[in-house]
Coordinates of C-alpha atoms in Angstrom, one line a residue:
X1 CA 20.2 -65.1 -84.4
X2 CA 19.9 -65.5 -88.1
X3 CA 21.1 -62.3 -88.7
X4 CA 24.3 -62.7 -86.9
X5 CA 24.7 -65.5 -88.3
X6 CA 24.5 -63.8 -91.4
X7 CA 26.5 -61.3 -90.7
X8 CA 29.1 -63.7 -89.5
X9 CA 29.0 -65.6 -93.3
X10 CA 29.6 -62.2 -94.7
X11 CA 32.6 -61.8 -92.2
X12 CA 34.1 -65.0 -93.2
X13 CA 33.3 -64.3 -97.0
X14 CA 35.4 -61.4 -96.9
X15 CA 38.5 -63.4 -95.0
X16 CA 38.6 -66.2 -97.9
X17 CA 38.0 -63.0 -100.5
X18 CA 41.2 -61.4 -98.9
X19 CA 43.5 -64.4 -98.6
X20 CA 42.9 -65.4 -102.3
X21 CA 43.8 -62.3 -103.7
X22 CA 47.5 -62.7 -104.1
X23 CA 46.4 -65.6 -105.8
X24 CA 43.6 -64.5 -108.4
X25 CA 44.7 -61.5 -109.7
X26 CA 43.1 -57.6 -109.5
X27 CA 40.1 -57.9 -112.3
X28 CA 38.9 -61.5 -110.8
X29 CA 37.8 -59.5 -107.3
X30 CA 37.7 -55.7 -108.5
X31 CA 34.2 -56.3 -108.8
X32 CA 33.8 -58.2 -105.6
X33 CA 35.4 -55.7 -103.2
X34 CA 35.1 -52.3 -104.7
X35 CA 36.8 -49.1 -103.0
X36 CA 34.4 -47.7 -100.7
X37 CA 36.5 -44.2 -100.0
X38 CA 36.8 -41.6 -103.1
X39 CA 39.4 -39.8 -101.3
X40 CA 41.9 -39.2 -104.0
X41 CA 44.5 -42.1 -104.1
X42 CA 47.5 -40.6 -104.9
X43 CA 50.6 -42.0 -103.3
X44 CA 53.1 -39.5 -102.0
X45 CA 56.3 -40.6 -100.5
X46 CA 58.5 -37.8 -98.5
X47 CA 56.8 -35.0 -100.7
X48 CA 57.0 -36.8 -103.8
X49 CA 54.5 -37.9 -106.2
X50 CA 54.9 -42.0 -106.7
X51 CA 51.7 -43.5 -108.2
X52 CA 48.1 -41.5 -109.7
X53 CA 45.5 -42.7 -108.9
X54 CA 44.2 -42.5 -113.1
X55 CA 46.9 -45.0 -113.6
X56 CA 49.8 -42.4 -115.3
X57 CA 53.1 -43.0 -114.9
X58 CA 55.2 -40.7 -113.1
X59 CA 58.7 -39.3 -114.4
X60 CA 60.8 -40.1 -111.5
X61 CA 61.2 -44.0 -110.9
X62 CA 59.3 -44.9 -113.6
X63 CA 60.4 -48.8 -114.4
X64 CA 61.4 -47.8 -117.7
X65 CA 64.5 -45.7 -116.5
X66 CA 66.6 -47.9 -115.1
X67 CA 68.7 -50.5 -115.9
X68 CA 68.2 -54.5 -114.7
X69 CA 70.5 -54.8 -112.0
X70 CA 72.7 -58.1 -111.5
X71 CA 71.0 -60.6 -108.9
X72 CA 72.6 -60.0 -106.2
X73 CA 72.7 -56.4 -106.5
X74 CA 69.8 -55.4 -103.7
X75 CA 67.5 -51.9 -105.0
X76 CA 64.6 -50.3 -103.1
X77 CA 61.5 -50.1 -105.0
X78 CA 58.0 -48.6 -104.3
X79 CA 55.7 -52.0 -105.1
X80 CA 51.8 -51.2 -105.3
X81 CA 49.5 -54.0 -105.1
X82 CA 46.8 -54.1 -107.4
X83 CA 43.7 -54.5 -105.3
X84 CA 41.0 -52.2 -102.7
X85 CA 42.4 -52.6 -100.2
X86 CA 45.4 -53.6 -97.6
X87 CA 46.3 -57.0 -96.2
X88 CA 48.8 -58.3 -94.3
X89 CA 48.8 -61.4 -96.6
X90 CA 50.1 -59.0 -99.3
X91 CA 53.3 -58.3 -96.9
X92 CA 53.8 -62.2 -96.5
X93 CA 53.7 -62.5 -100.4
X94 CA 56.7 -60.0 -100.9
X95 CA 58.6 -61.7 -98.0
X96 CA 57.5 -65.3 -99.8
X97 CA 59.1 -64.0 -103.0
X98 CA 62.2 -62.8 -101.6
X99 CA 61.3 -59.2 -100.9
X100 CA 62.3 -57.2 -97.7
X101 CA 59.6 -55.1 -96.8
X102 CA 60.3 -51.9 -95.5
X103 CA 57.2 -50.1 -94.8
X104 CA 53.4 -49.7 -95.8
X105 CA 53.0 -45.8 -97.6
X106 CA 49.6 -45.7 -98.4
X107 CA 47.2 -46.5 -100.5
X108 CA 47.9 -50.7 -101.0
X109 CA 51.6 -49.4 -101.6
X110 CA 54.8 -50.7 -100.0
X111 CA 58.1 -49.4 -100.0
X112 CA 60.4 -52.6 -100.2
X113 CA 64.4 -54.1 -100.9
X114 CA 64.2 -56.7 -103.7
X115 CA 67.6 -58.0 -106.3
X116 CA 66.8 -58.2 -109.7
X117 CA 65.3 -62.5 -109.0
X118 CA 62.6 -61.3 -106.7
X119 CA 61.7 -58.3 -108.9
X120 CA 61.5 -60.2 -111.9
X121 CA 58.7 -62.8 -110.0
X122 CA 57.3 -60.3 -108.5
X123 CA 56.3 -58.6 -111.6
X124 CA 55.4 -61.7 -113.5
X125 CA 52.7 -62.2 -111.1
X126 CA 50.7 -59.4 -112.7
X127 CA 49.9 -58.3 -109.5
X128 CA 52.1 -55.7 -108.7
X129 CA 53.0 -52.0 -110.1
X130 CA 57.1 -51.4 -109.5
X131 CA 58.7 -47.8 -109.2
X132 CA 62.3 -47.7 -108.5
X133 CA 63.0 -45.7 -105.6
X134 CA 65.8 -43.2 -106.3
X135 CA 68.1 -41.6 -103.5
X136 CA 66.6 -37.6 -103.7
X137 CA 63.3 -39.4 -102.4
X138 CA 64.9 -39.7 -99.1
X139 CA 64.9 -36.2 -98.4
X140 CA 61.9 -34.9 -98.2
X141 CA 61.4 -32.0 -100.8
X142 CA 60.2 -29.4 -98.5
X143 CA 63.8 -29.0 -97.2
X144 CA 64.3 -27.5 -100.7
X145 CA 67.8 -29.6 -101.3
X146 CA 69.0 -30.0 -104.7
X147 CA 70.6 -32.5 -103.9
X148 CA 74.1 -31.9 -105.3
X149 CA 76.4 -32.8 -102.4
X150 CA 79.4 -30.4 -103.7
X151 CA 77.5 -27.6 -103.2
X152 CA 78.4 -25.3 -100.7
X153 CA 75.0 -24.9 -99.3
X154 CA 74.0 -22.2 -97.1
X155 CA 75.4 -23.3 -93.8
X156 CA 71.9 -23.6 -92.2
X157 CA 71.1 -25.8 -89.0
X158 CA 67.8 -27.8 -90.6
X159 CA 65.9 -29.6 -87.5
X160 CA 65.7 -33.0 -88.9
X161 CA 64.1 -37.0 -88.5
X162 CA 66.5 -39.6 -89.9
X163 CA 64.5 -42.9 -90.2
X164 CA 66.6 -45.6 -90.8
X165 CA 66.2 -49.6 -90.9
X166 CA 68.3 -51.3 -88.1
X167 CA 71.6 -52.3 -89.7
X168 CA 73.8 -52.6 -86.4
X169 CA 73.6 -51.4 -83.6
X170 CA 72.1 -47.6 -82.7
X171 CA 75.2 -46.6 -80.9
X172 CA 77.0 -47.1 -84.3
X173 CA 74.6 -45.3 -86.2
X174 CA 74.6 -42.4 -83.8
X175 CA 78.6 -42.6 -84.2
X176 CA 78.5 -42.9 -87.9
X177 CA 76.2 -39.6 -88.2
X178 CA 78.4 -37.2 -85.5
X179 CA 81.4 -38.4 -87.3
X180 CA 79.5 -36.4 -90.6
X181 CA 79.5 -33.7 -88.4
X182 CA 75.6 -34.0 -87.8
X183 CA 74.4 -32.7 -84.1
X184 CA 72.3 -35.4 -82.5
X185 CA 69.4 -34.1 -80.4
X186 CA 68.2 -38.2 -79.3
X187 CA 68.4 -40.8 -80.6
X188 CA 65.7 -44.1 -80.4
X189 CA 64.5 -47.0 -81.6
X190 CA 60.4 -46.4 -82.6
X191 CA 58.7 -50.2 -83.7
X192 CA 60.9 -52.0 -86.7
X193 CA 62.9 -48.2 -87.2
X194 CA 65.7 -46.6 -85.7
X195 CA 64.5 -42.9 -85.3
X196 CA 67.1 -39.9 -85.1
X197 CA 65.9 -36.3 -84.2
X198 CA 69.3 -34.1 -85.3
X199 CA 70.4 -30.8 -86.7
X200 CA 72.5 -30.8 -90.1
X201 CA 73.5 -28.7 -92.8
X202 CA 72.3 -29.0 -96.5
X203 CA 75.6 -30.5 -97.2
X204 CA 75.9 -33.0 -94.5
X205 CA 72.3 -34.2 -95.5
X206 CA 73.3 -34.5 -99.6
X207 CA 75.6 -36.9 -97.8
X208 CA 73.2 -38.8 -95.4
X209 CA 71.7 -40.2 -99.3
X210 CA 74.5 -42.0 -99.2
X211 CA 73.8 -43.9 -96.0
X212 CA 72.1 -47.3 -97.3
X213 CA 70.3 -48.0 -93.8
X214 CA 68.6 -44.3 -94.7
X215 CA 64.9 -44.4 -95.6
X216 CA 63.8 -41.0 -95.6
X217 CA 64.8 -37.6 -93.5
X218 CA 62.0 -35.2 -92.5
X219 CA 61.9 -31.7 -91.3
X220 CA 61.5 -31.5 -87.2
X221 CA 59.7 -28.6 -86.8
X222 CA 58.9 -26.9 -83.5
X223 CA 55.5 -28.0 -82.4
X224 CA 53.0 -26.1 -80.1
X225 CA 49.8 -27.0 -78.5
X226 CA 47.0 -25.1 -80.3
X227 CA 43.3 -25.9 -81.2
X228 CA 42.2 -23.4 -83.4
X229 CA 41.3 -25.8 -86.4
X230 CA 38.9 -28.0 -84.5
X231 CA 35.6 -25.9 -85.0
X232 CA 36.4 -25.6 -88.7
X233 CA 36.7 -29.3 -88.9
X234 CA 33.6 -30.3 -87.7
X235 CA 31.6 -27.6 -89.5
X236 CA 30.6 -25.8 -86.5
X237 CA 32.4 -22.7 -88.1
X238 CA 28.9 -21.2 -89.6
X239 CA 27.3 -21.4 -86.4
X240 CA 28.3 -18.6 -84.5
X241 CA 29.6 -17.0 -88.2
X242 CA 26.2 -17.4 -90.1
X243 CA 23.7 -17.9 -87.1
X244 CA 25.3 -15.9 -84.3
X245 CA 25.0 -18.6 -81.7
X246 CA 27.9 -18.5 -79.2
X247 CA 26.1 -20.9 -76.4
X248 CA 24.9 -18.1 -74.6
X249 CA 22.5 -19.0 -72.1
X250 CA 22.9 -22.6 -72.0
X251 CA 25.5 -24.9 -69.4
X252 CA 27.5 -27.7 -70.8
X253 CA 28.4 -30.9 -69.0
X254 CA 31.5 -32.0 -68.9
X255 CA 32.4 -35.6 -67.4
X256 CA 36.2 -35.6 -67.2
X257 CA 39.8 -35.8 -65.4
X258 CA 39.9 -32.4 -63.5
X259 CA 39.6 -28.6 -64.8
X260 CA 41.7 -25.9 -64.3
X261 CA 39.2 -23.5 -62.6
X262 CA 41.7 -20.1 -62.7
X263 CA 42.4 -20.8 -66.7
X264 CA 41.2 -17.2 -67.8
X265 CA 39.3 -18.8 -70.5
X266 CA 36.6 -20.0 -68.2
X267 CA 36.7 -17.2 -66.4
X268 CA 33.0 -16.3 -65.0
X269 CA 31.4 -19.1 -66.9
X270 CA 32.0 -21.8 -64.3
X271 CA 28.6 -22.8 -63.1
X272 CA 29.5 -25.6 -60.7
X273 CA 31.8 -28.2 -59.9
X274 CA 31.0 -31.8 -59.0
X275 CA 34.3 -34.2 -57.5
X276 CA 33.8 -37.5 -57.6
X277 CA 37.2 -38.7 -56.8
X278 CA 37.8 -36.6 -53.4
X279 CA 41.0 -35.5 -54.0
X280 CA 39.8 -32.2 -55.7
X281 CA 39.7 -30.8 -59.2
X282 CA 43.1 -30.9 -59.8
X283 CA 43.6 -31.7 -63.5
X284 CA 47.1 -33.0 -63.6
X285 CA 46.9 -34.8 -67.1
X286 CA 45.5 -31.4 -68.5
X287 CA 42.8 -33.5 -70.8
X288 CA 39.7 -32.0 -69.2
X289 CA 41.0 -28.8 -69.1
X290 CA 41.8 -29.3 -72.8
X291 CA 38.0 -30.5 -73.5
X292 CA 36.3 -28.0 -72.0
X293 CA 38.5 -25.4 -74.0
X294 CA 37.8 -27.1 -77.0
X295 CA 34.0 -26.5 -76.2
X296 CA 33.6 -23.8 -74.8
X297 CA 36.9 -21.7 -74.2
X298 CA 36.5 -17.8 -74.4
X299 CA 39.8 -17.2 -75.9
X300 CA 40.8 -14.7 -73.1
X301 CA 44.3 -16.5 -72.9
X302 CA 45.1 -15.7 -76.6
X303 CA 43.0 -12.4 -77.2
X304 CA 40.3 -14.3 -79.1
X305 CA 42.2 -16.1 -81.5
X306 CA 41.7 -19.7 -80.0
X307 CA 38.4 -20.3 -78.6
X308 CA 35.9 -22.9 -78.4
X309 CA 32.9 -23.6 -80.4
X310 CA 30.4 -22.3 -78.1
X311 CA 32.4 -19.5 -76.1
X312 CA 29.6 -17.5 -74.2
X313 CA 28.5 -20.7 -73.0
X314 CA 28.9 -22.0 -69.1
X315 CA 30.2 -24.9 -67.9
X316 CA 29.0 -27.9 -65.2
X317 CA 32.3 -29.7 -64.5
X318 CA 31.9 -33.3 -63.3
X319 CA 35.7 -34.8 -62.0
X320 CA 36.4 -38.4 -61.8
X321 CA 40.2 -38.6 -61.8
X322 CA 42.6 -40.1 -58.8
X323 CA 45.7 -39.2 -58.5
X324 CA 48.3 -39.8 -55.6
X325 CA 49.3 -36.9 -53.8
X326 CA 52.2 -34.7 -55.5
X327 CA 54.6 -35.1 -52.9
X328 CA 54.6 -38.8 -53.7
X329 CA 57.5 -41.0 -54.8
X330 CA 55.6 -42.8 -57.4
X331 CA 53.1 -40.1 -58.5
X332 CA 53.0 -39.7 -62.3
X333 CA 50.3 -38.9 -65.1
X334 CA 50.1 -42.6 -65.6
X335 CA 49.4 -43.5 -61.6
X336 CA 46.5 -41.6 -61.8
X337 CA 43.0 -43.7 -62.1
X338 CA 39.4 -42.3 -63.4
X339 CA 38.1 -44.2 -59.9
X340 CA 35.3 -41.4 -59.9
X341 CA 33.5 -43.1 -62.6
X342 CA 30.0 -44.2 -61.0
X343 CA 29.1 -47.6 -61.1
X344 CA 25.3 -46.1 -62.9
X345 CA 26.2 -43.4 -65.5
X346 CA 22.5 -42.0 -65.2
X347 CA 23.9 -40.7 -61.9
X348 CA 26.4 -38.1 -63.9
X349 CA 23.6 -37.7 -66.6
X350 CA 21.1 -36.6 -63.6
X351 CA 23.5 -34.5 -61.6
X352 CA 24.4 -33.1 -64.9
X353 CA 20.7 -32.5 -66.0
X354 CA 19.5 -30.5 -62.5
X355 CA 22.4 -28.3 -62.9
X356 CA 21.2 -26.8 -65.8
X357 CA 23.2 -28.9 -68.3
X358 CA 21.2 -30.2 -71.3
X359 CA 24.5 -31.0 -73.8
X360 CA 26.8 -33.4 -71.7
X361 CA 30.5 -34.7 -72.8
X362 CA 32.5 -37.9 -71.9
X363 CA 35.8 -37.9 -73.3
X364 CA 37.5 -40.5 -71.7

């Protein structure tokens, strides 16, 4: 009990630490909460470099280079608060002073709208960095887009992500944009954004700068399911590279939705399959099937190039998931239920253990 109750001090501790920042400054609580992370904190924003970390000052929307607007002209700025670490009570400052806040980047940084009143108290507070935002930062640079809007350009179809801030309605965005000749794949609204996926030229992006309600525009490229980085992420690389170990010999449990037992890549390693569920091993959502890969996949399905981290090993297959039949009228990924799930998890552990399994997973 003491000790919860100490750790319970400690939580509040760091509550009243985090809602007096604002108020005291950076150097009165640098000391207090120091970073704990030494992941470089850089702050990039659509490609471009915005803050270093060692405190120099970049070229492009330094404070320095522009002019003081008049109050009631509205600029975006890139505001970084000087502390560890975010807080929601930072967000409710900005707002407090008159700011708009657009979005979090990263790294304690916020992109936000401001006039030149709410910039000039915002950096009076000494708590703040400012960098003007300038228009080029909405495309992001790996389009490769100077930028110069009477260019010809080369008459490319760029996939593209237009995040915008709602101004109107969607309808009338979507309008706006096909009027500019842009080809609009879909069009939604994703939290406080209005998100376009679209197909453009370099000219007719130049021009979406323009739009004010424009935030940034991404590439959309073409994404495909692959898992060929996961072994190299989690250091198991050296393992079979180094050691030679491939899981030969040894059986891996694996509690999860259903397997695809014809995918080539388990092909003769399958050493059993337990259903829980009674409706078979039917794996409709495709996550088991994708676990099991990612363990101990052969790579037959891609001659060897994506396989799992132990791919001579076999595999126990425990399924627990529910689903209503296919022919049903209300049958989708979501109806499905992991009602297989024992009420005493020894009894997957155990079945698990006398098939030969002595590694087990439970991914769900």
């Amino acid at each position: 009990m003491k000790n919860k109750l100490l750790s319970l001090s400690l939580i509040l501790i760091g509550l009243v630490i985090s809602e007096n920042l604002l108020a005291q400054g950076y150097e009165a609580t640098a000391d207090i909460v120091p970073s704990k992370s030494r992941v470089k904190k850089d702050v990039h924003f659509n490609g471009y470099l915005i803050y270093q970390e060692d405190g120099t000052a970049t070229t492009s929307g330094a404070i320095n280079e522009m002019g003081v607007p008049n109050n009631d002209v509205v600029q975006k700025y890139y505001c970084k608060v000087k502390s560890n670490y975010r807080s929601p009570k930072y967000e409710q400052a900005m707002e407090d002073y008159g700011a708009t806040v657009l979005g979090y980047i990263a790294n304690n940084t916020y992109l936000i709208e401001a006039n030149n009143e709410t910039y000039q108290r915002l950096v009076k507070s000494d708590m703040v960095e400012m960098r003007l935002f300038q228009s080029y930062h909405k495309v992001h640079n790996s389009f490769g887009i100077t930028g110069d809007a009477s260019a010809p350009g080369s008459g490319i179809m760029y996939p593209m992500m237009i995040i915008c801030k709602p101004e109107g309605s969607l309808a009338a965005l979507k309008l706006t944009l096909q009027n500019m000749g842009i080809m609009i794949v879909q069009a939604y609204e994703q939290g406080d954004y209005y998100v376009i996926e679209a197909k453009g030229t370099e000219r007719q992006i130049n021009n979406i700068r323009a739009k004010e309600e424009v935030i940034k525009v991404e590439l959309n490229p073409r994404n495909r399911l692959y898992n060929d980085r996961s072994t190299g992420i989690i250091g198991a690389e050296g393992v079979k590279t180094k050691l030679g170990l491939s899981g030969a010999g040894q059986i891996i449990g694996i509690c999860d939705s259903g397997i695809d037992e014809k995918h080539p890549d388990f092909a003769g390693r399958i050493a059993g399959i337990k259903e829980y569920s009674n409706d078979g091993p039917r794996d409709f959502s495709g996550h088991g099937t994708h676990v099991a890969g990612s363990a101990l996949g052969g790579g037959n399905a891609s001659d060897g190039r994506f396989s799992g981290t132990a791919p001579s090993a076999s595999l126990y297959f425990q399924e627990i998931q529910e689903c209503p039949p296919l022919t049903s009228e209300v049958f989708t990924r979501y109806s499905c239920l992991l009602s297989g799930i024992p009420w005493k998890y020894s009894m997957l552990f155990d079945d698990a253990k006398s098939n030969g399994a002595r590694i087990h997973s439970n991914s769900w």
